[in-house]
């Protein structure tokens, strides 16, 4: 049983039901090649069965180690870039209080999670080190290849800092490394230092790794229920596998719809949310689809907006700019809290017509009104609906997008599991830096 729902009725102007059904045979073939591991990039399909295959002993060990860091630390720095940080940050931000950084550890019931190694800005690192001088902290360092420059530089600074602060022996107890089972500089370093180490499976690529220790450890340390997260993903895994008809399979509906829109000139897909806690989820989605599909001079360009904030900036472009856009709206039914707009006897702001209404009601009307305007303005809308944001619904959403992305990449006839294009900047940067051996 899943709670996620997809609604493509607001694309009707451009897509007929008949058009969708023309993809039935093709999507079935692609599903087969995903499940039987026979398609492009089939070495990297380990994520497909991950939710069902995660062992109880791995989950227990993650929970135990997370508990240790929760007790020993007020701050935990997660070091990683791309797929090695976006997933955990997306989940933590979606589940956390909007003003998490201002809460005490007791109120949060968990350390504050900070991120590093996702940029090479000197001021970011200097500010972080200064903050950590006075904080009780630990580190989770994540790199599948174990050789990525950004997290390697950040970890070199942080390793020096934590060893100076706590001494080498105690520092060792405050570092968890997540990397390849056998190879890479981080693996070597972790073995040398004797860090607690977790493995990223060989057959799971970075951007599909959020349900491995890469995402699960930071999320558990942040105080969230990883069993519920996995349960949600497992429910979605089972559902997508059992629904053989395109029209009953939300991942197939999404993948096909966006490909039809793409073929009709809608080459930019904008993910929209009406809940600021989902802003980083959009970043995770952008990486997943951008890195998976943007190759061989093909692919939809994934962009993101946070509404209603961006209705007062990019909203103008979406309504009236170049008509090569469609939107995918993450629509959440129920917020966690209830706030009713108060009545004001003077009504100088003219808001009494909505007094006694919840803010969420106004937000919903903004969502409906925006969709009507954008669809009228030739911007088709796909709705992905969730009853609320919690660990289980996020688990569903993650697996839903992973499967949709694989399927969509196959419809586009690209390998959704490689990223040859990211090497170009690295080669130039290494040459400019004079890296030996080039
Ligand atoms: O999806 C991917 O494979 C990439 O975005 C990687 O996650 C990113 O480049 C970081 O790589 P690594 O984990 O090897 O440091």
Coordinates of C-alpha atoms and ligand atoms in Angstrom, one line a residue:
X1 CA 0.0 0.0 0.0
X2 CA 1.4 3.4 -1.0
X3 CA 0.2 6.9 -0.2
X4 CA 1.8 8.7 -3.1
X5 CA -0.5 9.7 -5.9
X6 CA 0.3 11.0 -9.4
X7 CA -2.1 13.3 -11.3
X8 CA -1.4 14.2 -14.9
X9 CA -4.8 15.7 -15.7
X10 CA -3.3 19.1 -16.0
X11 CA -1.2 18.0 -19.0
X12 CA -4.3 17.1 -20.9
X13 CA -4.0 20.0 -23.3
X14 CA -0.8 18.4 -24.7
X15 CA -1.1 14.7 -24.0
X16 CA -4.0 12.4 -24.7
X17 CA -4.6 9.1 -22.8
X18 CA -4.1 7.4 -26.1
X19 CA -0.6 8.8 -26.5
X20 CA 0.4 7.6 -23.1
X21 CA -0.9 4.1 -23.8
X22 CA 1.4 3.9 -26.9
X23 CA 4.3 3.6 -24.5
X24 CA 2.8 0.5 -22.7
X25 CA 4.9 -2.0 -24.6
X26 CA 8.1 0.0 -24.4
X27 CA 7.9 0.7 -20.7
X28 CA 7.3 -3.0 -20.0
X29 CA 10.5 -3.8 -21.9
X30 CA 12.4 -1.2 -20.0
X31 CA 11.0 -2.5 -16.6
X32 CA 12.1 -6.0 -17.7
X33 CA 15.6 -4.8 -18.4
X34 CA 15.8 -2.9 -15.1
X35 CA 14.6 -5.9 -13.1
X36 CA 16.6 -8.5 -15.0
X37 CA 19.6 -6.2 -15.1
X38 CA 20.1 -6.4 -18.9
X39 CA 19.9 -2.7 -19.9
X40 CA 22.5 0.1 -20.3
X41 CA 24.6 0.6 -17.1
X42 CA 23.4 -2.7 -15.7
X43 CA 26.4 -2.8 -13.3
X44 CA 24.7 0.0 -11.3
X45 CA 21.2 -1.5 -10.6
X46 CA 21.9 -2.4 -7.0
X47 CA 19.5 0.3 -5.8
X48 CA 16.5 -1.5 -7.4
X49 CA 16.2 -4.2 -4.6
X50 CA 17.9 -2.2 -1.9
X51 CA 14.9 -1.4 0.3
X52 CA 13.9 -5.1 0.5
X53 CA 17.5 -6.3 0.7
X54 CA 18.8 -4.1 3.5
X55 CA 19.8 -6.5 6.3
X56 CA 18.5 -6.1 9.8
X57 CA 22.1 -6.4 11.1
X58 CA 23.2 -3.4 9.0
X59 CA 20.2 -1.4 10.2
X60 CA 21.0 -2.3 13.8
X61 CA 24.6 -1.4 13.5
X62 CA 23.7 2.0 11.9
X63 CA 21.3 2.7 14.7
X64 CA 23.9 1.8 17.3
X65 CA 26.6 3.9 15.8
X66 CA 24.2 6.8 15.3
X67 CA 23.2 6.6 19.0
X68 CA 26.9 6.9 20.0
X69 CA 27.4 10.0 17.9
X70 CA 24.1 11.4 19.2
X71 CA 25.3 11.0 22.8
X72 CA 28.8 12.3 22.2
X73 CA 28.2 15.3 20.0
X74 CA 26.3 18.5 19.8
X75 CA 27.3 18.9 16.1
X76 CA 28.0 16.3 13.4
X77 CA 29.7 17.4 10.2
X78 CA 28.8 15.3 7.2
X79 CA 31.6 15.6 4.5
X80 CA 30.6 14.7 1.0
X81 CA 29.5 16.1 -2.4
X82 CA 26.8 15.2 -5.0
X83 CA 25.2 11.9 -4.2
X84 CA 27.3 11.6 -1.1
X85 CA 25.5 14.5 0.6
X86 CA 22.3 15.6 -1.2
X87 CA 20.1 12.7 -0.2
X88 CA 20.7 12.9 3.5
X89 CA 20.5 16.7 3.5
X90 CA 17.2 16.5 1.6
X91 CA 15.7 14.1 4.1
X92 CA 17.0 15.9 7.2
X93 CA 15.8 19.3 5.9
X94 CA 12.4 17.9 5.0
X95 CA 11.9 16.4 8.5
X96 CA 13.5 19.1 10.6
X97 CA 12.1 22.2 12.3
X98 CA 12.5 25.2 9.9
X99 CA 14.7 26.9 12.5
X100 CA 16.6 23.8 13.5
X101 CA 19.9 25.7 13.9
X102 CA 18.4 27.8 16.7
X103 CA 17.1 24.9 18.8
X104 CA 19.0 23.4 21.7
X105 CA 20.2 19.8 21.4
X106 CA 17.5 18.8 23.9
X107 CA 14.7 20.3 21.9
X108 CA 16.1 18.7 18.7
X109 CA 16.8 15.5 20.6
X110 CA 19.8 15.1 18.3
X111 CA 23.0 16.8 17.2
X112 CA 22.9 19.6 14.6
X113 CA 24.0 18.3 11.3
X114 CA 26.3 20.5 9.3
X115 CA 27.8 19.8 5.8
X116 CA 31.2 20.3 4.4
X117 CA 33.1 19.2 1.3
X118 CA 30.3 20.2 -1.0
X119 CA 32.2 23.2 -2.1
X120 CA 35.8 24.5 -2.1
X121 CA 35.1 28.0 -0.7
X122 CA 37.8 29.1 1.7
X123 CA 35.5 31.3 3.8
X124 CA 33.0 28.4 4.2
X125 CA 35.8 26.2 5.6
X126 CA 37.3 28.9 7.7
X127 CA 33.9 29.8 9.2
X128 CA 33.2 26.1 9.9
X129 CA 36.5 25.5 11.6
X130 CA 36.0 28.6 13.8
X131 CA 32.5 27.4 14.8
X132 CA 33.9 23.9 15.6
X133 CA 36.5 25.4 18.0
X134 CA 33.8 25.7 20.6
X135 CA 31.6 22.8 19.7
X136 CA 31.5 19.2 20.8
X137 CA 31.5 17.4 17.4
X138 CA 32.0 14.3 15.3
X139 CA 32.5 13.7 11.6
X140 CA 30.9 11.4 9.0
X141 CA 33.1 11.4 5.9
X142 CA 31.5 10.0 2.7
X143 CA 33.0 9.3 -0.7
X144 CA 32.3 6.3 -2.9
X145 CA 35.4 6.7 -5.0
X146 CA 37.3 7.9 -2.0
X147 CA 39.2 10.3 -4.3
X148 CA 36.9 13.3 -4.8
X149 CA 38.8 16.5 -4.4
X150 CA 36.2 18.7 -2.6
X151 CA 35.5 16.3 0.4
X152 CA 39.2 15.2 0.5
X153 CA 40.3 18.8 1.1
X154 CA 37.5 19.4 3.6
X155 CA 38.4 16.2 5.5
X156 CA 42.1 17.0 5.6
X157 CA 41.2 20.3 7.5
X158 CA 38.7 18.6 9.7
X159 CA 40.9 15.7 10.5
X160 CA 43.6 18.0 11.7
X161 CA 41.1 20.0 13.7
X162 CA 39.4 17.1 15.5
X163 CA 42.8 15.5 16.3
X164 CA 44.1 18.7 17.7
X165 CA 40.9 19.2 19.7
X166 CA 40.5 15.7 21.2
X167 CA 43.8 13.9 20.6
X168 CA 44.3 11.2 18.1
X169 CA 42.7 8.4 20.1
X170 CA 39.5 10.1 20.9
X171 CA 39.3 11.7 17.4
X172 CA 39.3 8.1 16.0
X173 CA 36.1 7.4 18.0
X174 CA 34.5 10.5 16.5
X175 CA 34.9 9.7 12.8
X176 CA 32.8 7.4 10.7
X177 CA 33.9 6.8 7.1
X178 CA 31.6 5.6 4.3
X179 CA 33.3 4.5 1.2
X180 CA 34.2 1.6 -1.2
X181 CA 34.8 -1.8 0.3
X182 CA 38.3 -2.2 -1.1
X183 CA 39.6 0.8 -3.1
X184 CA 40.2 4.5 -2.9
X185 CA 42.2 6.9 -0.8
X186 CA 39.5 7.2 1.9
X187 CA 39.4 3.5 2.3
X188 CA 43.2 3.4 2.8
X189 CA 43.1 6.3 5.2
X190 CA 40.2 4.8 7.3
X191 CA 42.0 1.5 7.6
X192 CA 45.2 3.2 8.7
X193 CA 43.4 5.3 11.3
X194 CA 41.0 2.5 12.4
X195 CA 37.8 4.5 11.8
X196 CA 34.4 2.8 12.0
X197 CA 33.8 2.2 8.3
X198 CA 30.6 1.4 6.3
X199 CA 30.6 0.2 2.7
X200 CA 28.8 1.7 -0.3
X201 CA 27.9 -1.3 -2.5
X202 CA 29.7 -1.5 -5.8
X203 CA 26.5 -1.7 -7.8
X204 CA 24.9 1.5 -6.4
X205 CA 26.0 4.8 -7.9
X206 CA 26.3 8.0 -5.9
X207 CA 23.0 9.6 -6.8
X208 CA 21.1 6.4 -6.1
X209 CA 22.8 5.8 -2.8
X210 CA 20.6 7.6 -0.3
X211 CA 19.1 4.3 1.0
X212 CA 22.6 2.9 1.8
X213 CA 24.7 4.0 4.8
X214 CA 25.4 7.2 2.8
X215 CA 22.0 8.5 3.6
X216 CA 20.9 6.3 6.4
X217 CA 23.7 7.2 8.9
X218 CA 23.4 11.0 8.8
X219 CA 19.5 10.7 8.9
X220 CA 19.7 8.4 11.9
X221 CA 22.2 10.7 13.7
X222 CA 19.8 13.6 13.0
X223 CA 17.2 11.7 15.1
X224 CA 14.9 10.3 12.4
X225 CA 13.5 6.9 12.0
X226 CA 15.4 5.1 9.2
X227 CA 13.2 2.0 9.5
X228 CA 10.2 4.0 8.5
X229 CA 12.1 5.6 5.7
X230 CA 13.1 2.1 4.4
X231 CA 9.6 0.8 4.9
X232 CA 8.2 3.6 2.6
X233 CA 10.8 2.8 0.0
X234 CA 10.0 -0.9 0.3
X235 CA 6.3 -0.3 -0.1
X236 CA 7.0 1.7 -3.3
X237 CA 9.4 -1.0 -4.6
X238 CA 6.8 -3.7 -4.1
X239 CA 4.0 -1.5 -5.6
X240 CA 6.0 -0.6 -8.8
X241 CA 7.0 -4.2 -9.3
X242 CA 3.5 -5.5 -9.0
X243 CA 1.7 -2.9 -11.2
X244 CA 2.2 -4.2 -14.7
X245 CA -0.2 -1.8 -16.5
X246 CA 1.3 1.6 -17.4
X247 CA -1.8 3.4 -16.1
X248 CA -1.5 1.8 -12.7
X249 CA 2.2 2.4 -12.3
X250 CA 3.0 5.9 -11.1
X251 CA 6.7 5.7 -12.0
X252 CA 5.8 4.7 -15.6
X253 CA 3.1 7.4 -15.8
X254 CA 5.7 10.1 -14.7
X255 CA 8.5 8.9 -16.9
X256 CA 6.4 8.6 -20.0
X257 CA 4.5 11.9 -19.4
X258 CA 7.8 13.9 -19.1
X259 CA 9.2 12.3 -22.2
X260 CA 6.1 13.1 -24.2
X261 CA 6.3 16.7 -23.0
X262 CA 10.0 16.8 -23.9
X263 CA 9.3 15.5 -27.4
X264 CA 6.7 18.3 -27.8
X265 CA 9.3 21.0 -27.0
X266 CA 8.9 21.2 -23.2
X267 CA 12.6 20.7 -22.5
X268 CA 12.7 22.3 -19.0
X269 CA 11.1 20.6 -16.1
X270 CA 10.6 22.7 -13.0
X271 CA 10.0 21.0 -9.7
X272 CA 7.8 23.2 -7.5
X273 CA 7.0 22.9 -3.8
X274 CA 4.9 25.0 -1.5
X275 CA 6.8 24.0 1.6
X276 CA 10.3 25.4 2.2
X277 CA 11.5 22.3 4.0
X278 CA 11.4 20.5 0.6
X279 CA 13.9 22.9 -1.0
X280 CA 16.8 20.5 -0.6
X281 CA 14.7 17.6 -1.9
X282 CA 14.4 19.5 -5.1
X283 CA 18.2 19.7 -5.2
X284 CA 18.5 15.9 -4.7
X285 CA 15.9 15.5 -7.6
X286 CA 17.8 17.9 -9.8
X287 CA 21.0 15.9 -9.3
X288 CA 19.3 12.6 -9.9
X289 CA 17.7 13.6 -13.1
X290 CA 20.3 16.1 -14.4
X291 CA 23.2 13.7 -14.0
X292 CA 21.3 10.7 -15.2
X293 CA 19.7 12.1 -18.3
X294 CA 21.8 15.1 -19.5
X295 CA 24.1 13.4 -22.0
X296 CA 24.6 12.7 -25.7
X297 CA 23.1 16.2 -26.4
X298 CA 19.8 15.1 -24.9
X299 CA 17.8 15.4 -21.7
X300 CA 15.3 17.5 -19.9
X301 CA 16.9 20.4 -17.9
X302 CA 15.7 20.0 -14.3
X303 CA 15.2 23.2 -12.4
X304 CA 13.5 24.1 -9.1
X305 CA 11.3 26.8 -7.5
X306 CA 10.0 27.3 -4.0
X307 CA 6.5 28.7 -3.9
X308 CA 5.0 31.0 -3.1
X309 CA 8.4 32.7 -2.6
X310 CA 9.4 32.3 -6.2
X311 CA 6.0 33.4 -7.5
X312 CA 7.4 36.8 -6.7
X313 CA 10.5 36.3 -8.9
X314 CA 10.6 33.4 -11.4
X315 CA 6.8 33.2 -11.4
X316 CA 6.8 36.0 -14.1
X317 CA 9.0 33.9 -16.4
X318 CA 7.0 30.7 -15.9
X319 CA 3.8 32.5 -16.7
X320 CA 5.0 34.5 -19.8
X321 CA 8.6 33.5 -20.8
X322 CA 9.6 31.1 -23.5
X323 CA 7.1 28.3 -23.6
X324 CA 9.5 25.4 -23.2
X325 CA 8.6 24.6 -19.6
X326 CA 6.4 22.2 -17.6
X327 CA 6.1 21.9 -13.9
X328 CA 6.1 18.9 -11.5
X329 CA 4.5 20.0 -8.3
X330 CA 5.1 18.2 -5.0
X331 CA 1.8 18.7 -3.4
X332 CA 1.5 17.9 0.3
X333 CA -1.9 17.6 1.8
X334 CA -1.3 18.2 5.5
X335 CA 1.2 20.3 7.4
X336 CA 2.5 19.2 10.9
X337 CA 1.0 22.2 12.7
X338 CA -2.3 24.1 12.8
X339 CA -2.4 27.9 12.7
X340 CA -5.6 29.8 12.2
X341 CA -5.5 33.4 10.8
X342 CA -6.7 35.6 13.7
X343 CA -9.6 38.0 13.3
X344 CA -8.8 41.7 13.7
X345 CA -11.6 44.1 14.7
X346 CA -9.9 47.0 12.8
X347 CA -9.2 44.9 9.7
X348 CA -6.8 47.6 8.4
X349 CA -4.9 45.0 6.4
X350 CA -8.2 43.8 4.8
X351 CA -7.6 40.2 5.8
X352 CA -10.7 39.4 7.7
X353 CA -12.2 37.6 4.7
X354 CA -9.8 34.8 5.5
X355 CA -9.7 35.1 9.2
X356 CA -10.6 31.7 10.9
X357 CA -9.0 29.9 7.9
X358 CA -5.8 27.9 8.4
X359 CA -2.6 29.2 6.7
X360 CA -2.5 25.8 4.9
X361 CA -5.9 26.5 3.3
X362 CA -4.5 29.8 1.9
X363 CA -1.4 27.9 0.7
X364 CA -3.6 25.3 -1.0
X365 CA -5.6 28.0 -2.8
X366 CA -2.3 29.6 -3.9
X367 CA -1.3 26.1 -5.3
X368 CA -4.6 25.7 -7.1
X369 CA -4.6 29.3 -8.4
X370 CA -1.0 29.1 -9.6
X371 CA -1.6 25.8 -11.4
X372 CA -4.7 27.2 -13.1
X373 CA -2.7 30.3 -14.3
X374 CA 0.3 28.3 -15.4
X375 CA -1.7 25.6 -17.3
X376 CA -3.6 28.5 -19.0
X377 CA -0.3 30.0 -19.8
X378 CA 0.8 26.8 -21.6
X379 CA 2.8 25.3 -18.8
X380 CA 1.5 21.8 -18.2
X381 CA 1.5 20.6 -14.6
X382 CA 2.2 17.1 -13.2
X383 CA 1.1 16.7 -9.6
X384 CA 2.9 14.3 -7.2
X385 CA 0.7 14.2 -4.1
X386 CA 1.6 13.1 -0.6
X387 CA -0.7 13.1 2.4
X388 CA 2.1 14.6 4.6
X389 CA 5.9 14.7 5.0
X390 CA 7.3 12.0 7.2
X391 CA 9.9 9.3 7.0
X392 CA 7.6 6.8 5.2
X393 CA 6.3 9.2 2.6
X394 CA 9.8 10.4 1.9
X395 CA 10.9 6.8 1.4
X396 CA 8.2 6.3 -1.1
X397 CA 9.0 9.5 -2.9
X398 CA 12.7 8.6 -3.1
X399 CA 12.2 5.2 -4.6
X400 CA 9.5 6.5 -6.9
X401 CA 11.9 9.1 -8.4
X402 CA 14.8 6.6 -8.6
X403 CA 12.7 4.2 -10.6
X404 CA 11.1 6.9 -12.8
X405 CA 14.6 8.3 -13.5
X406 CA 15.9 4.9 -14.6
X407 CA 12.9 4.3 -16.8
X408 CA 13.0 7.8 -18.2
X409 CA 16.7 7.5 -19.1
X410 CA 15.9 4.3 -21.0
X411 CA 13.1 6.0 -22.9
X412 CA 15.6 8.7 -23.8
X413 CA 18.0 6.0 -24.9
X414 CA 20.8 7.1 -22.6
X415 CA 22.7 5.3 -19.8
X416 CA 21.1 6.8 -16.7
X417 CA 23.8 5.4 -14.4
X418 CA 27.0 7.0 -15.7
X419 CA 28.2 10.6 -15.6
X420 CA 31.0 11.0 -18.2
X421 CA 30.4 14.7 -18.4
X422 CA 31.6 15.5 -14.9
X423 CA 35.2 14.6 -15.8
X424 CA 35.8 17.6 -18.1
X425 CA 36.0 20.2 -15.3
X426 CA 38.2 17.9 -13.2
X427 CA 40.7 17.3 -16.0
X428 CA 41.1 21.0 -16.5
X429 CA 41.3 21.8 -12.8
X430 CA 43.9 19.1 -12.2
X431 CA 46.0 20.4 -15.1
X432 CA 45.8 23.9 -13.8
X433 CA 46.8 22.7 -10.3
X434 CA 49.7 20.7 -11.7
X435 CA 48.5 17.3 -10.3
X436 CA 51.3 14.8 -10.8
X437 CA 50.8 11.9 -13.2
X438 CA 48.7 13.7 -15.8
Ligands
LIG1 O1 26.1 10.5 -8.6 C1 27.3 10.5 -8.6 O2 27.9 9.4 -8.8 C2 28.1 11.7 -8.2 O3 27.3 12.8 -8.1 C3 28.9 11.4 -6.9 O4 28.0 11.1 -5.9 C4 29.8 12.6 -6.6 O5 30.6 13.0 -7.6 C5 30.6 12.3 -5.3 O6 31.4 11.2 -5.6 P1 32.1 10.3 -4.4 O7 31.1 9.8 -3.5 O8 32.9 9.3 -5.2 O9 33.0 11.3 -3.7

